[in-house]
């Protein structure tokens, strides 16, 4: 896209340049220029509020194409007001899947589909920053406000976090020099109206060697210059597990607490971590069900904490427990009024045998609940997607058209035009709190 723009500018500034261009390239430039002028002439007769109203009715990917056809459309469709209003109107979710079988260390293959698999779209992401480590690859982690998020799930010498908007193709890579960090949350902060990344940073200096501290990376704009601010918000005795993204409900991020990296081994009463965006404060809470150490806990007592995972349940915090070799789910929902857990469903998954020589890696879980909506659970069971109706107690398969035999990682995604307005590559340093980008 940038090459075409430079070519058009060169032709406009010096017509003799056209003599050195291939005929088909020159014809293409002239055709696009005529179409752009025709669009501008048509739009000149329409009031701006009419144009904005039309654009608000279009899906994000169509609006992005319109931006490329007209300078006026680009200006109108990139204002903060338009982007916020468009995002609020268009909330239809789809399933985004990263195919591990068709991806390489540098280029990722994606499929976007709905529950009925009536329409399957393909996309590729080529990493701007090259990274390769076979035992800890960069993989799909979450989706938020139109961004797909990627990270490596372990603490390594070159940890990275990639933010990609597949609609606009904006890509931001965050890495830290000579130290260890893990991105454990990405969210919008309504108090400062900035997107933020919650980082878990491991310190190797002085008396804090081997300890973990939390940092917040904010994307904002001040004095007409882009600024990326990092601030240390202190330590906490518990560390979140990162094999699954946080559940974000009413301005609070929730994770299961990690038993390996935490200063204190969590027990049943503090197994769930919470982080409040407005105050930057951490807290813990008890998981659902009987205590795992209680002999009277029955089936719960035979399952370790690593079989418990969080999920959003129609706007409420939910918890599910994998049992019987990942063939059975127990589901609780937190009652926000009484702050108590209520068991709501027991789900028995259909039998499924993995194909010979097939592995779920780099997924750390064989079974995971992807989402809960309208009384249905979307579940990845090894190499397939299930749609379970909780009311009817039925199961259906989500077709993987075009990638039936692939190993994959799914998330729920909504297309948007949101931009971070940040540099493509952000190199963090231990002793620097902010980075200015011209």
PDB file of N, CA, C and O in Angstrom, residues 267-319:
ATOM      1  N   UNK A 267      -4.677 -21.405  48.073  1.00  0.00           N
ATOM      2  CA  UNK A 267      -5.544 -22.500  48.486  1.00  0.00           C
ATOM      3  C   UNK A 267      -6.970 -22.200  48.024  1.00  0.00           C
ATOM      4  O   UNK A 267      -7.204 -21.270  47.256  1.00  0.00           O
ATOM      5  N   UNK A 268      -7.918 -22.978  48.491  1.00  0.00           N
ATOM      6  CA  UNK A 268      -9.292 -22.842  48.007  1.00  0.00           C
ATOM      7  C   UNK A 268      -9.880 -21.456  48.265  1.00  0.00           C
ATOM      8  O   UNK A 268     -10.724 -20.979  47.509  1.00  0.00           O
ATOM      9  N   UNK A 269      -9.448 -20.794  49.345  1.00  0.00           N
ATOM     10  CA  UNK A 269     -10.048 -19.517  49.726  1.00  0.00           C
ATOM     11  C   UNK A 269      -9.523 -18.334  48.926  1.00  0.00           C
ATOM     12  O   UNK A 269     -10.125 -17.266  48.935  1.00  0.00           O
ATOM     13  N   UNK A 270      -8.400 -18.503  48.231  1.00  0.00           N
ATOM     14  CA  UNK A 270      -7.840 -17.394  47.451  1.00  0.00           C
ATOM     15  C   UNK A 270      -7.334 -17.838  46.085  1.00  0.00           C
ATOM     16  O   UNK A 270      -6.339 -17.313  45.588  1.00  0.00           O
ATOM     17  N   UNK A 271      -8.012 -18.782  45.491  1.00  0.00           N
ATOM     18  CA  UNK A 271      -7.558 -19.333  44.212  1.00  0.00           C
ATOM     19  C   UNK A 271      -7.872 -18.413  43.031  1.00  0.00           C
ATOM     20  O   UNK A 271      -7.266 -18.526  41.977  1.00  0.00           O
ATOM     21  N   UNK A 272      -8.802 -17.477  43.193  1.00  0.00           N
ATOM     22  CA  UNK A 272      -9.176 -16.568  42.106  1.00  0.00           C
ATOM     23  C   UNK A 272      -8.617 -15.181  42.403  1.00  0.00           C
ATOM     24  O   UNK A 272      -8.848 -14.617  43.479  1.00  0.00           O
ATOM     25  N   UNK A 273      -7.865 -14.634  41.441  1.00  0.00           N
ATOM     26  CA  UNK A 273      -7.310 -13.281  41.561  1.00  0.00           C
ATOM     27  C   UNK A 273      -8.214 -12.292  40.848  1.00  0.00           C
ATOM     28  O   UNK A 273      -8.828 -12.613  39.827  1.00  0.00           O
ATOM     29  N   UNK A 274      -8.272 -11.068  41.379  1.00  0.00           N
ATOM     30  CA  UNK A 274      -9.051 -10.002  40.748  1.00  0.00           C
ATOM     31  C   UNK A 274      -8.218  -8.726  40.719  1.00  0.00           C
ATOM     32  O   UNK A 274      -7.468  -8.440  41.659  1.00  0.00           O
ATOM     33  N   UNK A 275      -8.348  -7.952  39.631  1.00  0.00           N
ATOM     34  CA  UNK A 275      -7.645  -6.676  39.474  1.00  0.00           C
ATOM     35  C   UNK A 275      -8.653  -5.629  39.036  1.00  0.00           C
ATOM     36  O   UNK A 275      -9.294  -5.761  37.988  1.00  0.00           O
ATOM     37  N   UNK A 276      -8.815  -4.588  39.841  1.00  0.00           N
ATOM     38  CA  UNK A 276      -9.768  -3.526  39.539  1.00  0.00           C
ATOM     39  C   UNK A 276      -9.078  -2.439  38.724  1.00  0.00           C
ATOM     40  O   UNK A 276      -8.081  -1.841  39.175  1.00  0.00           O
ATOM     41  N   UNK A 277      -9.591  -2.175  37.521  1.00  0.00           N
ATOM     42  CA  UNK A 277      -8.958  -1.238  36.613  1.00  0.00           C
ATOM     43  C   UNK A 277      -8.922   0.172  37.207  1.00  0.00           C
ATOM     44  O   UNK A 277      -7.913   0.879  37.096  1.00  0.00           O
ATOM     45  N   UNK A 278      -9.997   0.614  37.839  1.00  0.00           N
ATOM     46  CA  UNK A 278     -10.072   1.987  38.334  1.00  0.00           C
ATOM     47  C   UNK A 278      -9.099   2.298  39.442  1.00  0.00           C
ATOM     48  O   UNK A 278      -8.579   3.414  39.532  1.00  0.00           O
ATOM     49  N   UNK A 279      -8.810   1.318  40.308  1.00  0.00           N
ATOM     50  CA  UNK A 279      -7.943   1.557  41.467  1.00  0.00           C
ATOM     51  C   UNK A 279      -6.573   0.888  41.364  1.00  0.00           C
ATOM     52  O   UNK A 279      -5.689   1.160  42.188  1.00  0.00           O
ATOM     53  N   UNK A 280      -6.393   0.010  40.373  1.00  0.00           N
ATOM     54  CA  UNK A 280      -5.153  -0.767  40.217  1.00  0.00           C
ATOM     55  C   UNK A 280      -4.883  -1.639  41.447  1.00  0.00           C
ATOM     56  O   UNK A 280      -3.729  -1.897  41.794  1.00  0.00           O
ATOM     57  N   UNK A 281      -5.949  -2.090  42.108  1.00  0.00           N
ATOM     58  CA  UNK A 281      -5.811  -2.907  43.299  1.00  0.00           C
ATOM     59  C   UNK A 281      -6.115  -4.380  43.005  1.00  0.00           C
ATOM     60  O   UNK A 281      -7.030  -4.685  42.236  1.00  0.00           O
ATOM     61  N   UNK A 282      -5.334  -5.273  43.655  1.00  0.00           N
ATOM     62  CA  UNK A 282      -5.543  -6.705  43.530  1.00  0.00           C
ATOM     63  C   UNK A 282      -6.288  -7.234  44.748  1.00  0.00           C
ATOM     64  O   UNK A 282      -6.177  -6.696  45.846  1.00  0.00           O
ATOM     65  N   UNK A 283      -7.022  -8.309  44.545  1.00  0.00           N
ATOM     66  CA  UNK A 283      -7.684  -9.014  45.636  1.00  0.00           C
ATOM     67  C   UNK A 283      -7.829 -10.474  45.242  1.00  0.00           C
ATOM     68  O   UNK A 283      -7.524 -10.856  44.106  1.00  0.00           O
ATOM     69  N   UNK A 284      -8.283 -11.309  46.168  1.00  0.00           N
ATOM     70  CA  UNK A 284      -8.494 -12.727  45.882  1.00  0.00           C
ATOM     71  C   UNK A 284      -9.860 -13.151  46.412  1.00  0.00           C
ATOM     72  O   UNK A 284     -10.466 -12.463  47.234  1.00  0.00           O
ATOM     73  N   UNK A 285     -10.324 -14.307  45.944  1.00  0.00           N
ATOM     74  CA  UNK A 285     -11.608 -14.831  46.396  1.00  0.00           C
ATOM     75  C   UNK A 285     -11.607 -16.353  46.292  1.00  0.00           C
ATOM     76  O   UNK A 285     -10.744 -16.950  45.627  1.00  0.00           O
ATOM     77  N   UNK A 286     -12.592 -16.969  46.920  1.00  0.00           N
ATOM     78  CA  UNK A 286     -12.693 -18.428  46.950  1.00  0.00           C
ATOM     79  C   UNK A 286     -13.332 -18.956  45.672  1.00  0.00           C
ATOM     80  O   UNK A 286     -14.157 -18.291  45.053  1.00  0.00           O
ATOM     81  N   UNK A 287     -12.934 -20.165  45.291  1.00  0.00           N
ATOM     82  CA  UNK A 287     -13.543 -20.794  44.128  1.00  0.00           C
ATOM     83  C   UNK A 287     -14.865 -21.457  44.512  1.00  0.00           C
ATOM     84  O   UNK A 287     -15.197 -21.592  45.697  1.00  0.00           O
ATOM     85  N   UNK A 288     -15.642 -21.875  43.515  1.00  0.00           N
ATOM     86  CA  UNK A 288     -16.908 -22.536  43.766  1.00  0.00           C
ATOM     87  C   UNK A 288     -16.728 -23.973  44.218  1.00  0.00           C
ATOM     88  O   UNK A 288     -15.673 -24.583  44.033  1.00  0.00           O
ATOM     89  N   UNK A 289     -17.780 -24.542  44.812  1.00  0.00           N
ATOM     90  CA  UNK A 289     -17.743 -25.931  45.255  1.00  0.00           C
ATOM     91  C   UNK A 289     -17.140 -26.089  46.631  1.00  0.00           C
ATOM     92  O   UNK A 289     -16.679 -25.135  47.263  1.00  0.00           O
ATOM     93  N   UNK A 290     -17.100 -27.318  47.085  1.00  0.00           N
ATOM     94  CA  UNK A 290     -16.540 -27.615  48.400  1.00  0.00           C
ATOM     95  C   UNK A 290     -15.027 -27.471  48.378  1.00  0.00           C
ATOM     96  O   UNK A 290     -14.393 -27.476  47.316  1.00  0.00           O
ATOM     97  N   UNK A 291     -14.449 -27.356  49.558  1.00  0.00           N
ATOM     98  CA  UNK A 291     -12.997 -27.267  49.670  1.00  0.00           C
ATOM     99  C   UNK A 291     -12.357 -28.538  49.113  1.00  0.00           C
ATOM    100  O   UNK A 291     -12.832 -29.646  49.352  1.00  0.00           O
ATOM    101  N   UNK A 292     -11.276 -28.364  48.370  1.00  0.00           N
ATOM    102  CA  UNK A 292     -10.612 -29.524  47.770  1.00  0.00           C
ATOM    103  C   UNK A 292      -9.922 -30.384  48.823  1.00  0.00           C
ATOM    104  O   UNK A 292      -9.569 -31.538  48.556  1.00  0.00           O
ATOM    105  N   UNK A 293      -9.703 -29.816  50.012  1.00  0.00           N
ATOM    106  CA  UNK A 293      -9.074 -30.579  51.093  1.00  0.00           C
ATOM    107  C   UNK A 293     -10.093 -31.258  51.997  1.00  0.00           C
ATOM    108  O   UNK A 293      -9.732 -31.988  52.920  1.00  0.00           O
ATOM    109  N   UNK A 294     -11.367 -31.001  51.725  1.00  0.00           N
ATOM    110  CA  UNK A 294     -12.432 -31.545  52.573  1.00  0.00           C
ATOM    111  C   UNK A 294     -12.803 -32.954  52.102  1.00  0.00           C
ATOM    112  O   UNK A 294     -13.253 -33.128  50.967  1.00  0.00           O
ATOM    113  N   UNK A 295     -12.612 -33.993  52.922  1.00  0.00           N
ATOM    114  CA  UNK A 295     -12.979 -35.356  52.503  1.00  0.00           C
ATOM    115  C   UNK A 295     -14.445 -35.466  52.124  1.00  0.00           C
ATOM    116  O   UNK A 295     -14.828 -36.310  51.308  1.00  0.00           O
ATOM    117  N   UNK A 296     -15.281 -34.575  52.700  1.00  0.00           N
ATOM    118  CA  UNK A 296     -16.710 -34.607  52.381  1.00  0.00           C
ATOM    119  C   UNK A 296     -17.002 -33.924  51.051  1.00  0.00           C
ATOM    120  O   UNK A 296     -18.144 -33.895  50.602  1.00  0.00           O
ATOM    121  N   UNK A 297     -15.958 -33.387  50.451  1.00  0.00           N
ATOM    122  CA  UNK A 297     -16.156 -32.686  49.185  1.00  0.00           C
ATOM    123  C   UNK A 297     -16.473 -33.615  48.037  1.00  0.00           C
ATOM    124  O   UNK A 297     -16.789 -33.165  46.946  1.00  0.00           O
ATOM    125  N   UNK A 298     -16.382 -34.909  48.281  1.00  0.00           N
ATOM    126  CA  UNK A 298     -16.753 -35.871  47.251  1.00  0.00           C
ATOM    127  C   UNK A 298     -15.874 -35.751  46.021  1.00  0.00           C
ATOM    128  O   UNK A 298     -14.653 -35.744  46.103  1.00  0.00           O
ATOM    129  N   UNK A 299     -16.506 -35.605  44.885  1.00  0.00           N
ATOM    130  CA  UNK A 299     -15.784 -35.616  43.608  1.00  0.00           C
ATOM    131  C   UNK A 299     -14.850 -34.427  43.490  1.00  0.00           C
ATOM    132  O   UNK A 299     -13.830 -34.482  42.821  1.00  0.00           O
ATOM    133  N   UNK A 300     -15.154 -33.313  44.175  1.00  0.00           N
ATOM    134  CA  UNK A 300     -14.290 -32.147  44.083  1.00  0.00           C
ATOM    135  C   UNK A 300     -12.924 -32.427  44.700  1.00  0.00           C
ATOM    136  O   UNK A 300     -11.907 -31.895  44.283  1.00  0.00           O
ATOM    137  N   UNK A 301     -12.911 -33.237  45.755  1.00  0.00           N
ATOM    138  CA  UNK A 301     -11.673 -33.485  46.457  1.00  0.00           C
ATOM    139  C   UNK A 301     -10.657 -34.257  45.646  1.00  0.00           C
ATOM    140  O   UNK A 301      -9.495 -34.314  46.026  1.00  0.00           O
ATOM    141  N   UNK A 302     -11.058 -34.852  44.555  1.00  0.00           N
ATOM    142  CA  UNK A 302     -10.148 -35.653  43.759  1.00  0.00           C
ATOM    143  C   UNK A 302      -9.631 -34.892  42.542  1.00  0.00           C
ATOM    144  O   UNK A 302      -8.920 -35.452  41.716  1.00  0.00           O
ATOM    145  N   UNK A 303     -10.011 -33.648  42.456  1.00  0.00           N
ATOM    146  CA  UNK A 303      -9.569 -32.863  41.301  1.00  0.00           C
ATOM    147  C   UNK A 303      -8.670 -31.732  41.753  1.00  0.00           C
ATOM    148  O   UNK A 303      -9.015 -30.997  42.676  1.00  0.00           O
ATOM    149  N   UNK A 304      -7.534 -31.581  41.122  1.00  0.00           N
ATOM    150  CA  UNK A 304      -6.601 -30.521  41.481  1.00  0.00           C
ATOM    151  C   UNK A 304      -7.119 -29.171  40.993  1.00  0.00           C
ATOM    152  O   UNK A 304      -7.966 -29.080  40.095  1.00  0.00           O
ATOM    153  N   UNK A 305      -6.541 -28.124  41.550  1.00  0.00           N
ATOM    154  CA  UNK A 305      -6.957 -26.771  41.184  1.00  0.00           C
ATOM    155  C   UNK A 305      -6.697 -26.434  39.716  1.00  0.00           C
ATOM    156  O   UNK A 305      -7.359 -25.567  39.147  1.00  0.00           O
ATOM    157  N   UNK A 306      -5.745 -27.111  39.111  1.00  0.00           N
ATOM    158  CA  UNK A 306      -5.443 -26.767  37.712  1.00  0.00           C
ATOM    159  C   UNK A 306      -6.535 -27.230  36.752  1.00  0.00           C
ATOM    160  O   UNK A 306      -6.471 -26.949  35.560  1.00  0.00           O
ATOM    161  N   UNK A 307      -7.566 -27.936  37.262  1.00  0.00           N
ATOM    162  CA  UNK A 307      -8.700 -28.290  36.412  1.00  0.00           C
ATOM    163  C   UNK A 307      -9.799 -27.248  36.429  1.00  0.00           C
ATOM    164  O   UNK A 307     -10.824 -27.410  35.764  1.00  0.00           O
ATOM    165  N   UNK A 308      -9.597 -26.164  37.192  1.00  0.00           N
ATOM    166  CA  UNK A 308     -10.600 -25.097  37.287  1.00  0.00           C
ATOM    167  C   UNK A 308     -10.223 -23.931  36.387  1.00  0.00           C
ATOM    168  O   UNK A 308      -9.060 -23.521  36.329  1.00  0.00           O
ATOM    169  N   UNK A 309     -11.237 -23.363  35.704  1.00  0.00           N
ATOM    170  CA  UNK A 309     -11.002 -22.247  34.789  1.00  0.00           C
ATOM    171  C   UNK A 309     -12.197 -21.296  34.837  1.00  0.00           C
ATOM    172  O   UNK A 309     -13.330 -21.713  35.128  1.00  0.00           O
ATOM    173  N   UNK A 310     -11.943 -20.039  34.522  1.00  0.00           N
ATOM    174  CA  UNK A 310     -12.977 -19.013  34.572  1.00  0.00           C
ATOM    175  C   UNK A 310     -13.578 -18.754  33.201  1.00  0.00           C
ATOM    176  O   UNK A 310     -12.936 -18.976  32.173  1.00  0.00           O
ATOM    177  N   UNK A 311     -14.821 -18.252  33.199  1.00  0.00           N
ATOM    178  CA  UNK A 311     -15.507 -17.934  31.957  1.00  0.00           C
ATOM    179  C   UNK A 311     -16.577 -16.895  32.260  1.00  0.00           C
ATOM    180  O   UNK A 311     -17.107 -16.832  33.385  1.00  0.00           O
ATOM    181  N   UNK A 312     -16.885 -16.061  31.285  1.00  0.00           N
ATOM    182  CA  UNK A 312     -17.990 -15.126  31.433  1.00  0.00           C
ATOM    183  C   UNK A 312     -19.300 -15.844  31.129  1.00  0.00           C
ATOM    184  O   UNK A 312     -19.432 -16.516  30.108  1.00  0.00           O
ATOM    185  N   UNK A 313     -20.270 -15.717  32.022  1.00  0.00           N
ATOM    186  CA  UNK A 313     -21.570 -16.375  31.857  1.00  0.00           C
ATOM    187  C   UNK A 313     -22.651 -15.303  31.752  1.00  0.00           C
ATOM    188  O   UNK A 313     -23.215 -14.867  32.762  1.00  0.00           O
ATOM    189  N   UNK A 314     -22.904 -14.840  30.532  1.00  0.00           N
ATOM    190  CA  UNK A 314     -23.946 -13.838  30.295  1.00  0.00           C
ATOM    191  C   UNK A 314     -23.765 -12.613  31.197  1.00  0.00           C
ATOM    192  O   UNK A 314     -24.693 -12.135  31.845  1.00  0.00           O
ATOM    193  N   UNK A 315     -22.530 -12.094  31.241  1.00  0.00           N
ATOM    194  CA  UNK A 315     -22.265 -10.907  32.034  1.00  0.00           C
ATOM    195  C   UNK A 315     -21.916 -11.174  33.483  1.00  0.00           C
ATOM    196  O   UNK A 315     -21.673 -10.232  34.246  1.00  0.00           O
ATOM    197  N   UNK A 316     -21.886 -12.444  33.906  1.00  0.00           N
ATOM    198  CA  UNK A 316     -21.519 -12.798  35.270  1.00  0.00           C
ATOM    199  C   UNK A 316     -20.280 -13.688  35.249  1.00  0.00           C
ATOM    200  O   UNK A 316     -19.971 -14.336  34.242  1.00  0.00           O
ATOM    201  N   UNK A 317     -19.568 -13.705  36.372  1.00  0.00           N
ATOM    202  CA  UNK A 317     -18.370 -14.526  36.467  1.00  0.00           C
ATOM    203  C   UNK A 317     -18.763 -15.985  36.660  1.00  0.00           C
ATOM    204  O   UNK A 317     -19.536 -16.322  37.551  1.00  0.00           O
ATOM    205  N   UNK A 318     -18.230 -16.843  35.798  1.00  0.00           N
ATOM    206  CA  UNK A 318     -18.493 -18.271  35.881  1.00  0.00           C
ATOM    207  C   UNK A 318     -17.206 -19.046  36.108  1.00  0.00           C
ATOM    208  O   UNK A 318     -16.099 -18.561  35.838  1.00  0.00           O
ATOM    209  N   UNK A 319     -17.349 -20.251  36.618  1.00  0.00           N
ATOM    210  CA  UNK A 319     -16.217 -21.128  36.890  1.00  0.00           C
ATOM    211  C   UNK A 319     -16.586 -22.530  36.436  1.00  0.00           C
ATOM    212  O   UNK A 319     -17.686 -23.004  36.713  1.00  0.00           O
TER     213      UNK A 319
END
